[in-house]
Coordinates of C-alpha atoms in Angstrom, one line a residue:
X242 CA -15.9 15.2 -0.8
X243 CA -15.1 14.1 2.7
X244 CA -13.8 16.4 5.5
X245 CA -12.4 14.2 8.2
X246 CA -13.5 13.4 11.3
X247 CA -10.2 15.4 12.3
X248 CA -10.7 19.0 11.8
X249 CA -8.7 17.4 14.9
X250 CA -5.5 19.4 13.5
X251 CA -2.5 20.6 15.3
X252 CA -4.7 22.8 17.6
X253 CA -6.8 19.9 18.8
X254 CA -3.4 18.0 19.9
X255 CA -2.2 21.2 20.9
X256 CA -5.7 21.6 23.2
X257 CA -4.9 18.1 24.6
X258 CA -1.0 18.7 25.3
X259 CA -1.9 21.5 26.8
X260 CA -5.1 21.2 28.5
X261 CA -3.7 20.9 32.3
X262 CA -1.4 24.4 31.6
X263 CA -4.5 26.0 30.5
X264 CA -6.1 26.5 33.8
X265 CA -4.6 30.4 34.0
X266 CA -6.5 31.8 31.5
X267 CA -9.3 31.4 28.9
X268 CA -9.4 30.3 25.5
X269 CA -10.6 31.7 22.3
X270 CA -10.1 29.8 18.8
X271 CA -11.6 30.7 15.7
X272 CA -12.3 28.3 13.2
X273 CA -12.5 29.7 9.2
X274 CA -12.8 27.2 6.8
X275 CA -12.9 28.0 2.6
X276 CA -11.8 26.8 -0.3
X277 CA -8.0 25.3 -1.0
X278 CA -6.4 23.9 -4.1
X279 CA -5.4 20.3 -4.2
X280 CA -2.8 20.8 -6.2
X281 CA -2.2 19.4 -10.1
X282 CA -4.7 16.3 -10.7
X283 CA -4.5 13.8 -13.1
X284 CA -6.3 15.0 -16.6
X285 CA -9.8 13.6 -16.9
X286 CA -10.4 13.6 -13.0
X287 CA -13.0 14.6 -11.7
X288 CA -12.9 18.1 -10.2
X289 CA -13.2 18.6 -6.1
X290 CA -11.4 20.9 -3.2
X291 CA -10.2 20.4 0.2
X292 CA -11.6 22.4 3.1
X293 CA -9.3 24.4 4.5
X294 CA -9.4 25.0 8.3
X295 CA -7.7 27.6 9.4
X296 CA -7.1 29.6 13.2
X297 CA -8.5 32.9 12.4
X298 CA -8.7 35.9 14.8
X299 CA -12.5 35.1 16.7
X300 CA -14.9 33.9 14.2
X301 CA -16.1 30.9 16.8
X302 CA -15.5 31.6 20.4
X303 CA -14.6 28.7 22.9
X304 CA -14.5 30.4 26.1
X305 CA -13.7 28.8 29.6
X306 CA -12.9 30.4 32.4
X307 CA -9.5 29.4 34.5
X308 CA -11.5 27.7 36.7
X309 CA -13.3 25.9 34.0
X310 CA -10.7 25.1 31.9
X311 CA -9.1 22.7 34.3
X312 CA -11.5 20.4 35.0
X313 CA -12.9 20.6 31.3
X314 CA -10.8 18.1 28.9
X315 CA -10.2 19.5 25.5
X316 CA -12.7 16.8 24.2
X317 CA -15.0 18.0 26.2
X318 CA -14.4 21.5 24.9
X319 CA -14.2 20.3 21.8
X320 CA -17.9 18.9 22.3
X321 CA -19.2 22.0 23.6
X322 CA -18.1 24.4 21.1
X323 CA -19.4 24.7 16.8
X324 CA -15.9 22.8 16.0
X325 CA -17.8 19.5 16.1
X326 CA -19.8 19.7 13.4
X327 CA -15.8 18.7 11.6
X328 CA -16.3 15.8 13.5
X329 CA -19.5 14.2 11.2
X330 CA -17.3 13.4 7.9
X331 CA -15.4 10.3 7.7
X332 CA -12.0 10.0 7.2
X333 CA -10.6 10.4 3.9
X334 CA -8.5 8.1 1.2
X335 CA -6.3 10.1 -0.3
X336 CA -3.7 9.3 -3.2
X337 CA -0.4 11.3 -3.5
X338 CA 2.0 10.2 -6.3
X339 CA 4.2 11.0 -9.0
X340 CA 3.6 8.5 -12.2
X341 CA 5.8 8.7 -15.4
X342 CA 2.9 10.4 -17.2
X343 CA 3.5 13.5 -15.2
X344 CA 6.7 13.2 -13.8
X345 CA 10.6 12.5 -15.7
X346 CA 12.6 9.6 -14.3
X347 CA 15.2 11.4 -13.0
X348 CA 12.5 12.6 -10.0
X349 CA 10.7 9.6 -9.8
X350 CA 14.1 7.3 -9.3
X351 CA 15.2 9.9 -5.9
X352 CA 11.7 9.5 -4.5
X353 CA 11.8 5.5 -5.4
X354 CA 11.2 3.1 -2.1
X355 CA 12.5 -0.5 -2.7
X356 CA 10.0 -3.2 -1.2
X357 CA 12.0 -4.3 2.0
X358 CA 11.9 -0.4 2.9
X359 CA 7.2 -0.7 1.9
X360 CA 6.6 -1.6 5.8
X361 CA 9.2 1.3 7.2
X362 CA 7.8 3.8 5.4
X363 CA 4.3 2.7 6.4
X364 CA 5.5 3.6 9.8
X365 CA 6.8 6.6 9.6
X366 CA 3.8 7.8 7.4
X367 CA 1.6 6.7 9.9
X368 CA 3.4 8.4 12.7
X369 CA 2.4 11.6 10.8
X370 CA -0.2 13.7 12.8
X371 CA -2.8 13.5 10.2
X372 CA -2.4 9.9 8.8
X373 CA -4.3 6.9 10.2
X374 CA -3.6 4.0 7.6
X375 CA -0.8 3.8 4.4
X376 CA 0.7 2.0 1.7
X377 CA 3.4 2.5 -0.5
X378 CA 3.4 1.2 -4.5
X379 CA 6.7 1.9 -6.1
X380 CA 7.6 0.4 -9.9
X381 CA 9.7 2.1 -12.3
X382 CA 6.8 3.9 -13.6
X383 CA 5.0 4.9 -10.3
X384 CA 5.9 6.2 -6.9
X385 CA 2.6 6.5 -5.2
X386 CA 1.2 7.1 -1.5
X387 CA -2.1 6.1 -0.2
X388 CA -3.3 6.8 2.8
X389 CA -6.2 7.1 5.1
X390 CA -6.7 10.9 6.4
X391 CA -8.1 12.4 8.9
X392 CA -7.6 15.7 7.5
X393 CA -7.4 16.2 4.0
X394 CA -5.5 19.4 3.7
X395 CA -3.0 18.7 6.9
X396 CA -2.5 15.0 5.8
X397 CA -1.5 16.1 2.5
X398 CA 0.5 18.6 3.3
X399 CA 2.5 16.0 5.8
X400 CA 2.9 13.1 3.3
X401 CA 4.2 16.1 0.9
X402 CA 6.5 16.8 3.1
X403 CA 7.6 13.5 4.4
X404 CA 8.4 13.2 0.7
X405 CA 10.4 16.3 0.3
X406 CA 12.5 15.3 3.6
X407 CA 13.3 11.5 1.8
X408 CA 14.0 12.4 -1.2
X409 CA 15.6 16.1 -1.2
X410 CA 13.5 17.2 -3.9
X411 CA 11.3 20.3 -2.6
X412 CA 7.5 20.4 -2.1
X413 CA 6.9 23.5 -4.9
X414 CA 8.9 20.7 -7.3
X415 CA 6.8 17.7 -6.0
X416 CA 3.7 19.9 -6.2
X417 CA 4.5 20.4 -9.7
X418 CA 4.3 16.8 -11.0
X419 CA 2.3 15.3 -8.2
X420 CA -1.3 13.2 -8.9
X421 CA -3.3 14.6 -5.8
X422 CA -7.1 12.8 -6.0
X423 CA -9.3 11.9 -3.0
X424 CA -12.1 9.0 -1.8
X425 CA -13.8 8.3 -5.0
X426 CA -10.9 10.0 -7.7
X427 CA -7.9 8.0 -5.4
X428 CA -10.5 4.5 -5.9
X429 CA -10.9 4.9 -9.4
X430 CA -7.3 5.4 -9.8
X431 CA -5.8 2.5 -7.9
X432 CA -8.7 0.2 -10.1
X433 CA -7.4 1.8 -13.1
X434 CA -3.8 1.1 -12.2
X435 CA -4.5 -2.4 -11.0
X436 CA -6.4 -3.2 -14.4
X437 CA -3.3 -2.0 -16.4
X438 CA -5.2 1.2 -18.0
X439 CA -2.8 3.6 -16.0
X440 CA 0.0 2.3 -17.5
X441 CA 2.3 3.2 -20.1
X442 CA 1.2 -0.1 -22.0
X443 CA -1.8 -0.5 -22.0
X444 CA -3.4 -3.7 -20.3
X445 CA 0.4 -4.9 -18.9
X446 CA 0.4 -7.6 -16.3
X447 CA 3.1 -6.6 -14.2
X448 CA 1.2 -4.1 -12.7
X449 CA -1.3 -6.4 -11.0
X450 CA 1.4 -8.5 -9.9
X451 CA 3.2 -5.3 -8.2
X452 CA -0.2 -4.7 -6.5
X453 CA -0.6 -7.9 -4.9
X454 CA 2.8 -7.3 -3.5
X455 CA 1.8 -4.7 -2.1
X456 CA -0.8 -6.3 0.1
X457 CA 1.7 -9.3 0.7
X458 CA 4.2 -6.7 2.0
X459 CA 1.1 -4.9 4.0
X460 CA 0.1 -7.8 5.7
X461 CA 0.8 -7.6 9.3
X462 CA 2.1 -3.9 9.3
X463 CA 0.9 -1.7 11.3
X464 CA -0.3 0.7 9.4
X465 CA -1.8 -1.3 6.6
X466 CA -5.4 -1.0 8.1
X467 CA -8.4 -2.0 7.3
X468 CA -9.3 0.7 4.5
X469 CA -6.1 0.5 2.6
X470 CA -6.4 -3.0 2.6
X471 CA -9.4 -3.7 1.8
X472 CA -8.9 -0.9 -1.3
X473 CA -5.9 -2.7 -2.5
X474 CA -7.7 -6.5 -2.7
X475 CA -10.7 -4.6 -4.0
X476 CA -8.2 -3.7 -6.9
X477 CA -6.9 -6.7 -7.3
X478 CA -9.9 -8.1 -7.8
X479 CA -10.8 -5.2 -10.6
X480 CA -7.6 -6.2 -12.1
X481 CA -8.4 -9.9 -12.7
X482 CA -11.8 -9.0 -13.7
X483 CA -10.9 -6.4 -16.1
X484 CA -8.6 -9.2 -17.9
X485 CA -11.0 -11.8 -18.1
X486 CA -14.1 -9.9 -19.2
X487 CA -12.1 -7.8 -21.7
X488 CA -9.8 -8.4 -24.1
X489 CA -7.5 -5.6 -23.1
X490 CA -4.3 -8.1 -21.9
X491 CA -4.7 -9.5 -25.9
X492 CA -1.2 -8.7 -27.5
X493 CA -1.0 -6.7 -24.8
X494 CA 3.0 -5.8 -24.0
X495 CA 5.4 -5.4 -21.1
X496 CA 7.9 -3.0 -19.9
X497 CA 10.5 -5.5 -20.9
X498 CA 9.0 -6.5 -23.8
X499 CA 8.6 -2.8 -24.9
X500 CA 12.1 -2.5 -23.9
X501 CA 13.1 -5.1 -26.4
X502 CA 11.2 -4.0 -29.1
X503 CA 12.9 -0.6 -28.8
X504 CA 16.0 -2.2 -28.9
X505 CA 15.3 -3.9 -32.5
X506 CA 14.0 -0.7 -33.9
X507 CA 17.5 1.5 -33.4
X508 CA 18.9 -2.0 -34.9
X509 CA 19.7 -2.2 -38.0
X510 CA 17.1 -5.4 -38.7
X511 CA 19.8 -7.0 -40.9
X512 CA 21.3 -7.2 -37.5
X513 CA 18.4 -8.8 -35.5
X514 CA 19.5 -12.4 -35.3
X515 CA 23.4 -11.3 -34.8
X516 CA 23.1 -8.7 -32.3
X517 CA 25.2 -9.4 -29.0
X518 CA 23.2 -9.3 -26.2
X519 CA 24.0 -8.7 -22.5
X520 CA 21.1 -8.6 -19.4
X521 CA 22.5 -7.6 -15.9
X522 CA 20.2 -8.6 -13.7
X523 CA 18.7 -11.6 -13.5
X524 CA 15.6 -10.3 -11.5
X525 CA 11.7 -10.7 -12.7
X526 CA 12.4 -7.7 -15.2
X527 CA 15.8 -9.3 -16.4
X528 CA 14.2 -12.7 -16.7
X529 CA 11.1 -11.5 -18.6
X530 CA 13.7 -9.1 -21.2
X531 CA 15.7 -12.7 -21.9
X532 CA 12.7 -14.4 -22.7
X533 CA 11.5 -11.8 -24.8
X534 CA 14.6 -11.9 -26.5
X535 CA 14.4 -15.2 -27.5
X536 CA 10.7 -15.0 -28.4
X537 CA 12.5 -12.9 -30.9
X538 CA 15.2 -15.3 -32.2
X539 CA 18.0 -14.6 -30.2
X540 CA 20.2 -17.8 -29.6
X541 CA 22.6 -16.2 -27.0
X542 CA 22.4 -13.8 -24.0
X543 CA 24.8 -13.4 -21.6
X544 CA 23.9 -12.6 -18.1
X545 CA 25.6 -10.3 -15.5
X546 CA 24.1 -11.1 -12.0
X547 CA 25.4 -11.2 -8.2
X548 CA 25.0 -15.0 -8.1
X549 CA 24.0 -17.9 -10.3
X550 CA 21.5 -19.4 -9.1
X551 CA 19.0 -17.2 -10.8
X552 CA 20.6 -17.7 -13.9
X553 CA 20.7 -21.5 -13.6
X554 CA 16.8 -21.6 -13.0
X555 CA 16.3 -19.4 -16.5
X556 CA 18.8 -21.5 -18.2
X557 CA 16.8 -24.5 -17.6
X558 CA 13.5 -22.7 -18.4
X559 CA 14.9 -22.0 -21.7
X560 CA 17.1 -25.3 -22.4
X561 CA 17.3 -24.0 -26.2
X562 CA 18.8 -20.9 -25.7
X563 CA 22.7 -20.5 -25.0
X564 CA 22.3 -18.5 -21.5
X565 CA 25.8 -17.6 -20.1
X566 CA 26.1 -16.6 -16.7
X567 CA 28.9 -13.8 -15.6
X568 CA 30.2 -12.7 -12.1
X569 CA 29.2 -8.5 -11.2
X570 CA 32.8 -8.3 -11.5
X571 CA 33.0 -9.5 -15.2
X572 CA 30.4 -6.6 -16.0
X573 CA 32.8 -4.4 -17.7
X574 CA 34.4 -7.0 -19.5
X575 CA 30.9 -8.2 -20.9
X576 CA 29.6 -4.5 -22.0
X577 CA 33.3 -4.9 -24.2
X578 CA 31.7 -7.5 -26.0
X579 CA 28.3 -6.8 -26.6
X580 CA 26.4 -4.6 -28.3
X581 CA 23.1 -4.3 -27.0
X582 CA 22.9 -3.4 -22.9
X583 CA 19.6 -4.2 -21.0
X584 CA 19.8 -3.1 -17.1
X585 CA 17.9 -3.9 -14.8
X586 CA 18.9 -4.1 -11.2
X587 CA 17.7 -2.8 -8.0
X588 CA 21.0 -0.9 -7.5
X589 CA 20.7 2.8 -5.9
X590 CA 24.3 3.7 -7.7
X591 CA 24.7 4.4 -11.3
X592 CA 26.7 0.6 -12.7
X593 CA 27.7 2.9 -16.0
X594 CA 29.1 6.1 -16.2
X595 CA 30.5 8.0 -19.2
X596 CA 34.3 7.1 -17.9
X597 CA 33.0 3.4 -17.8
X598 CA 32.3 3.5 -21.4
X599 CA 34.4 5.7 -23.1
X600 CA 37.1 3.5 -23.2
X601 CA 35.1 0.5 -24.4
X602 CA 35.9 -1.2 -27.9
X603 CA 33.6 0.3 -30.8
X604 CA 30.6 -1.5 -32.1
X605 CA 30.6 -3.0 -35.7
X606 CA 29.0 -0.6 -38.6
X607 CA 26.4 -3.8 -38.8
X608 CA 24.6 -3.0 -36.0
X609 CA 24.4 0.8 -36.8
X610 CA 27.7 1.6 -35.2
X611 CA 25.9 2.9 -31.8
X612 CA 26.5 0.7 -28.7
X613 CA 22.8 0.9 -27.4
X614 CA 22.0 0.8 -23.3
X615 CA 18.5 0.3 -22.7
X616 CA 17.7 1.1 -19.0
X617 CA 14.8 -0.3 -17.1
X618 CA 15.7 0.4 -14.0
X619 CA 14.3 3.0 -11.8
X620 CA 16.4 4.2 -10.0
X621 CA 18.3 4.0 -13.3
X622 CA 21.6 1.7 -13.5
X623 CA 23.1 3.8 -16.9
X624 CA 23.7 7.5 -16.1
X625 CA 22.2 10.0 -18.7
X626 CA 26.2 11.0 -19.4
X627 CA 26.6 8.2 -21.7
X628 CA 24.9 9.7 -24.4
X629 CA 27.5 12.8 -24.7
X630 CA 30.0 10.2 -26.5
X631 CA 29.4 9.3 -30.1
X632 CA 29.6 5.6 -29.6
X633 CA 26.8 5.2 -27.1
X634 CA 23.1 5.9 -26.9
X635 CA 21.5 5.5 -23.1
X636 CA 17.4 5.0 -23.5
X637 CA 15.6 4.6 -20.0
X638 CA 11.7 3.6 -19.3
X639 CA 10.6 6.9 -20.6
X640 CA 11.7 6.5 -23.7
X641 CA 9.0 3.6 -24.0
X642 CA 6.4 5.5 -25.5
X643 CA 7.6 5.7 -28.9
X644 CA 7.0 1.9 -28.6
X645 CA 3.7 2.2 -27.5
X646 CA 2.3 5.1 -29.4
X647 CA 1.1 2.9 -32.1
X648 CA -2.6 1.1 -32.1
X649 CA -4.2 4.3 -29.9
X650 CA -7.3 3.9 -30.9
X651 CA -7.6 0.1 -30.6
X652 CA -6.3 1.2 -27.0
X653 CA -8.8 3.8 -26.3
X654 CA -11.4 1.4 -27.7
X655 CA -10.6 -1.2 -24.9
X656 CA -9.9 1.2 -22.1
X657 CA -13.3 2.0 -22.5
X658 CA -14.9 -1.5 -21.9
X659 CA -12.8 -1.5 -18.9
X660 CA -14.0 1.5 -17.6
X661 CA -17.6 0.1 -16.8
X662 CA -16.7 -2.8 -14.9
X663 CA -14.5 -0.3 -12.6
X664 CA -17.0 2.3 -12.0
X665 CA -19.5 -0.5 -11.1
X666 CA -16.5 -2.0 -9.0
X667 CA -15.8 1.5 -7.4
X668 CA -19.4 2.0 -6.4
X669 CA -19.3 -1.0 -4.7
X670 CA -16.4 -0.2 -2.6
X671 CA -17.8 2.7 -1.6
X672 CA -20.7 0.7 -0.4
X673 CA -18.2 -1.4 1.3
X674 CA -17.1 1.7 3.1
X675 CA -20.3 3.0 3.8
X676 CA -21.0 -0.1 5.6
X677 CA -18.0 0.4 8.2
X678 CA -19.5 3.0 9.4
X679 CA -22.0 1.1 11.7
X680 CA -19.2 -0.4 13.2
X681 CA -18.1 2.1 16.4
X682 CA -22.7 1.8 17.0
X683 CA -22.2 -1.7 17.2
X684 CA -19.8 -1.4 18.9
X685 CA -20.9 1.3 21.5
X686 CA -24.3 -0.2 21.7
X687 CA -23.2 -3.4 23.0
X688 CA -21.1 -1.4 25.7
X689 CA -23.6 0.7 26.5
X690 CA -25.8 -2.6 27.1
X691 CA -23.7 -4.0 29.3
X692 CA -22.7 -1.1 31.4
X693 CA -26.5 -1.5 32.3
X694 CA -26.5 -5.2 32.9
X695 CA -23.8 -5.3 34.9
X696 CA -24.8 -2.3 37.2
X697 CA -28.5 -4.2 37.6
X698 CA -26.5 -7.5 37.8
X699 CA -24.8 -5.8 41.0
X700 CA -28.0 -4.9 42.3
X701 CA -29.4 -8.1 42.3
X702 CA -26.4 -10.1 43.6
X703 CA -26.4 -7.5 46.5
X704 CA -30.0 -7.9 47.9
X705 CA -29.5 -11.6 47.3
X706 CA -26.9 -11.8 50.2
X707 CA -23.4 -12.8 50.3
X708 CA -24.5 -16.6 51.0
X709 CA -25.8 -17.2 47.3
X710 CA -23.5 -20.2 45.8
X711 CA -21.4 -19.8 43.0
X712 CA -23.9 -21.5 40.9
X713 CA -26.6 -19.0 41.7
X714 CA -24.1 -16.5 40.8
X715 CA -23.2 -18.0 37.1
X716 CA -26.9 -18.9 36.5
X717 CA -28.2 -15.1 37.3
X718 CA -25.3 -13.8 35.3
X719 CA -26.2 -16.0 32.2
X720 CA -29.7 -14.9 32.8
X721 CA -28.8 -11.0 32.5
X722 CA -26.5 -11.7 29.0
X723 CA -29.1 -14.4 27.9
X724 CA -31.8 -11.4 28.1
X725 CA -29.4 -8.5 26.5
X726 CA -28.4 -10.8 23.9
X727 CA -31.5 -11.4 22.9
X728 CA -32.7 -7.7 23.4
X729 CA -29.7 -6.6 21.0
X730 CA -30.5 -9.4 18.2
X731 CA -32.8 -7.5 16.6
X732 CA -30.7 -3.8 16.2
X733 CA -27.6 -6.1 15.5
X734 CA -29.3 -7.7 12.7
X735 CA -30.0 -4.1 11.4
X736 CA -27.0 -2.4 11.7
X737 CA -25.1 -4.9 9.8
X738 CA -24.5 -5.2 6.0
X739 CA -21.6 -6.3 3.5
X740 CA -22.4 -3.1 1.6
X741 CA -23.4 -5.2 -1.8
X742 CA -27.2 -3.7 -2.0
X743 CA -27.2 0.0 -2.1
X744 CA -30.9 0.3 -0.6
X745 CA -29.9 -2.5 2.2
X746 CA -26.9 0.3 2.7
X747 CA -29.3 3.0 3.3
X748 CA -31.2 1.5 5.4
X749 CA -29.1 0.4 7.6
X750 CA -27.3 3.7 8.0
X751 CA -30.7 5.0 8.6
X752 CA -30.7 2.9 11.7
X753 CA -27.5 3.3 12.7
X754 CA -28.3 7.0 12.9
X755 CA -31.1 6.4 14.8
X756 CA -30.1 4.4 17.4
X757 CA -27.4 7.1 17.7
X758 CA -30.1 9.7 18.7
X759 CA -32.1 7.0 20.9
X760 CA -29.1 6.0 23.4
X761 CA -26.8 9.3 23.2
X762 CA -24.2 6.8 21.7
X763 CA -22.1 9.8 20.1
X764 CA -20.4 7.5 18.3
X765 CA -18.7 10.3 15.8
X766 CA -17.0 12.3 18.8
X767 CA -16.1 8.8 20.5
X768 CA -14.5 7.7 17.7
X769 CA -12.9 11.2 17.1
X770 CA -11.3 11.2 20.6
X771 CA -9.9 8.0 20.5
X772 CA -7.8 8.7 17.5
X773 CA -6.7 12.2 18.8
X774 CA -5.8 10.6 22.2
X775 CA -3.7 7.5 20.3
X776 CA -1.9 9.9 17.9
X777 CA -1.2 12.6 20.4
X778 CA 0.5 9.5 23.1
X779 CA 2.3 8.3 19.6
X780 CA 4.2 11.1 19.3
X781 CA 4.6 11.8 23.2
X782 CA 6.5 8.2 22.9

């Protein structure tokens, strides 16, 4: 379990807010830390807390006099008092999400973020006080935040709430249904996600796909740091490995194919090859429901969609199939005459409500007399009302499981040859990980170096005179770096590492630690103050 760097809470931001008022009088701040609930975890996760730090009455004193207090920075404070031993722990990953294996559609489509709004909310999650780095995944089966920490308990508490605020659904509801895991859990979960084990059919592709997005999307965004995204191409990787080593993607099925299959079992299957069929939405999920279709000997589907040119390009995919394309306007109209409704547009507004339907034609007796709207669409396009009238059934994504229910032990069976290949993946990201740490001693070692070359540098340029040619100049310069360089080879050599060999890993934090010690680098406070300062003139902006 990680703490963050940041035990740099509010009261750290409030310290450097108000460090110049502070000058009339001294300040005491306790620090208690204990135990805290994470909230509801995913079953079979590993178990863990947060640390909890908390202003209590006096239990660690900071003390400055008025004097003191102005010339002291709250840094430097910070430095002097027991608070800094917070400061050791790296920051933390930390998944927040709702999933359709804890959580009903009807919350997961209010809390839904379309993929042109991924890079805003990146933004605003980073411009949370506690969040360094974020991403955003959001399918019809998953709404799911991960971000980088520097406070466990705080961060959470703000991505919970930044949730609460855009969706209107209250933090003791989200808290609830919510999948709350941390560094090692929150790895393991994205691998199993991005190897299709998380989801509601087992081994789907789609998933990896959406994943990949994801970094697509990230790229460029502020936000999308170095952590996130290296987490998210780890997982990528996982996924593709997990297919090709395992057999797991073998007659593995979709969310549109499921959604089909469901369809032909509340069919009568006399009714199969003469059911009519209407799509709306001719999107990646519409497109793989028609093909799917037609794997299953339909000749005809009509298709509702804004504009034709999507339709055009399945059509000629599938030159055998009779695909005919409708205007949004006609979408009534084509509901009339069909009866089997597949949705599946990125609309935020319900497309059919119980008035839109009651008034429809009746379906024949030879398709089981039940016009059927099968909804794969989060948010959803069909509102749950439709069902209250005898002539209509609504299903949505959720009601997908009674497709996949069957072959659970040939599922379990395969899950498990998946899961070695991600533990050995997830120990190797962590190793990844653990190798970033030697990055701010790189990089404080080399400025530490050539703060003293060019003081010494100075010196000898000054007792050579002011008549030394420019040439002198550049060669004595080149001189000093050509001697630092070489100087620093050797501790550069050792500090690096890509984090593959776990002994190489050690070793190298062993030196990183002690060069640390040797030159005073105190990297961990450095680092520490940089992100309080750049959050803290964020939110001053």
């Amino acid at each position: 379990m990680a703490v963050s760097r940041a035990f740099a809470g509010a009261k750290l931001e409030t310290l450097l807010l108000s460090n110049a008022a502070a000058a009339s009088s001294s300040a005491q701040i306790g620090i208690s830390c204990k135990p805290a609930r994470t909230g509801r975890r995913a079953p079979a996760r590993r178990g863990g807390c947060a640390i909890r730090c908390e202003v209590a009455a006096s239990d660690v004193l900071v003390g400055v006099n008025s004097a003191a207090s102005s010339s002291l920075s709250a840094i430097e404070q910070l430095k002097t008092s027991a608070a800094d031993r917070y400061t050791k722990e790296r920051s933390s990953i930390v998944v927040i999400g709702l999933s359709i294996h804890t959580t009903p559609v009807e919350m997961r489509e209010k809390l839904a973020i379309p993929e042109a709004e991924w890079p805003r909310a990146i933004g605003e999650l980073c411009g949370l006080n506690h969040i360094e780095e974020a991403a955003v995944l959001s399918t019809c089966n998953r709404m799911e935040i991960y971000v980088v920490a520097l406070s466990q308990h705080r961060g959470v508490k703000e991505v919970t709430e930044w949730m609460s605020k855009t969706s209107g659904i209250p933090v003791s509801e989200l808290c609830q249904h919510r999948i709350l895991l941390y560094n090692k859990d929150a790895t393991q979960h994205i691998f199993e996600v991005s190897a299709g084990l998380d989801s509601l059919v087992l081994g789907e592709g789609q998933i990896l796909a959406q994943v990949k997005q994801v970094v697509k999307v990230g790229q460029g965004v502020v936000g999308f740091g170095r952590n996130i995204s290296g987490l998210f191409k780890h997982a990528i990787t996982v996924g593709k490995r997990v297919r090709t080593e395992t057999n797991i993607a073998a007659g593995a099925v979709s969310v549109s194919s499921a959604a089909v299959e469901l369809a032909l079992m509340k069919l009568p299957q006399t009714s199969h090859a003469t059911a009519r069929m209407l799509v709306v939405g001719a999107g990646k999920m519409g497109k793989l429901v028609i093909k799917h279709l037609v794997a299953k000997g339909c000749t005809k589907v009509v298709v509702v969609n804004r504009s034709e040119e999507r339709v055009a390009a399945i059509r000629e995919d599938l030159k055998d199939t009779e695909i005919v394309y409708k205007p949004l306007k006609e979408m009534l109209t084509c509901a009339a005459e069909a009866d089997v409704v597949f949705t599946s547009t990125a609309s935020d507004t319900l497309l059919f409500l119980k008035e839109n339907v009651i008034d429809l034609p009746p379906v024949g007796l030879d398709v089981g007399g039940l016009r059927l709207f099968i909804d794969i669409s989060v948010p959803r396009n069909v509102g749950s009302c439709v069902s209250d009238l005898e002539t209509a059934r609504v299903y949505n994504v959720d009601d997908l499981k009674e497709v996949v229910a069957a072959n659970k032990e040939d599922r379990i069976r395969k899950a498990m040859e998946a899961q070695t290949i991600i533990a050995e993946e997830s120990k190797q990201f962590e190793a990844w990980r653990d190798s970033l740490e030697t990055v701010p001693t790189i990089k404080k070692l080399r400025a530490y170096a050539e703060r003293i070359r060019l003081a010494e540098l100075d010196k000898c340029l000054s007792k050579m005179g002011d008549d030394i040619s420019k040439k002198t100049k550049r060669a004595v310069d080149d001189l000093s770096r050509g001697i630092v360089n070489k100087l620093l080879h050797g501790p550069m050599q050792h500090l690096r590492c890509d984090g593959s060999d776990t002994r190489t890993l050690s070793e190298t934090l062993e030196n990183m630690h002690a060069l640390n010690r040797m030159f005073s680098l105190e990297t961990e406070i450095s680092v520490l103050e940089q992100k309080i300062r750049a959050k803290v003139e964020q939110n001053q902006k």
